[in-house]
Short mmCIF file of C-alpha atoms and ligand atoms in Angstrom, two decimals:
data_model
loop_
_atom_site.label_atom_id
_atom_site.label_comp_id
_atom_site.label_asym_id
_atom_site.label_seq_id
_atom_site.Cartn_x
_atom_site.Cartn_y
_atom_site.Cartn_z
CA LEU A 1 -4.29 2.75 -5.17
CA CYS A 2 -0.81 2.04 -6.50
CA THR A 3 1.00 5.10 -7.80
CA HIS A 4 2.38 3.11 -10.76
CA GLN A 5 -0.76 2.38 -12.81
CA GLY A 6 -3.56 2.55 -10.26
CA CYS A 7 -4.13 -1.07 -9.23
CA ALA A 8 -5.53 -1.68 -5.75
CA VAL A 9 -2.70 -2.59 -3.39
CA LYS A 10 -3.49 -5.77 -1.43
CA ASP A 11 -1.11 -7.45 0.91
CA VAL A 12 0.38 -5.89 4.02
CA SER A 13 3.10 -8.05 5.55
CA ASP A 14 6.12 -7.30 7.74
CA GLY A 15 5.70 -3.56 7.26
CA THR A 16 5.44 -3.75 3.47
CA ILE A 17 2.42 -3.04 1.25
CA THR A 18 2.57 -4.92 -2.06
CA CYS A 19 0.81 -4.18 -5.36
CA PRO A 20 -0.24 -7.41 -7.13
CA CYS A 21 -0.09 -5.97 -10.66
CA HIS A 22 3.66 -5.40 -11.12
CA ASN A 23 4.93 -6.09 -7.58
CA SER A 24 5.75 -2.58 -6.45
CA THR A 25 6.34 -2.47 -2.71
CA PHE A 26 5.81 0.38 -0.26
CA ASP A 27 6.82 1.06 3.33
CA ALA A 28 3.58 0.67 5.32
CA ALA A 29 4.60 3.37 7.82
CA THR A 30 5.53 6.09 5.33
CA GLY A 31 4.06 5.02 1.97
CA SER A 32 7.46 5.43 0.31
CA PRO A 33 8.20 3.07 -2.58
CA THR A 34 10.74 0.39 -1.67
CA GLY A 35 10.75 -1.69 -4.86
CA GLY A 36 9.19 -2.32 -8.24
CA PRO A 37 8.24 0.19 -10.92
CA ALA A 38 6.40 2.69 -8.68
CA THR A 39 8.47 5.79 -7.90
CA GLN A 40 5.89 7.92 -6.04
CA PRO A 41 4.69 7.26 -2.47
CA LEU A 42 1.23 6.06 -1.53
CA PRO A 43 -0.86 8.88 -0.03
CA ALA A 44 -1.54 8.79 3.71
CA ARG A 45 -4.95 7.50 4.82
CA GLU A 46 -6.61 7.55 8.24
CA ILE A 47 -7.35 4.06 9.59
CA THR A 48 -8.89 2.42 12.62
CA VAL A 49 -7.76 -0.91 14.06
CA GLU A 50 -10.31 -3.25 15.64
CA GLY A 51 -8.79 -6.53 16.79
CA ASP A 52 -7.26 -8.12 13.69
CA SER A 53 -9.09 -5.80 11.26
CA ILE A 54 -7.89 -2.55 9.71
CA ARG A 55 -10.53 -0.19 8.31
CA LEU A 56 -10.36 3.12 6.50
CA ALA A 57 -11.59 5.79 8.91
S1 FES B 1 0.10 -0.84 -10.86
FE1 FES B 1 1.10 -1.34 -9.03
S2 FES B 1 3.01 -2.01 -9.65
FE2 FES B 1 2.07 -1.46 -11.47
#
């Protein structure tokens, strides 16, 4: 969930996670905010990668 106002972040592209609500962007590797109104990082989550799919562990 976005650290700005809690929307679900959606797109992951070129190492950037984007929030659709107000277009905050986050570094996919670290969770640090890189743009938009969010100032706090996304929390780390464990994932698994199966082919082209990413799932929460
Ligand atoms: S809730 Fe994500 S940018 Fe505002």
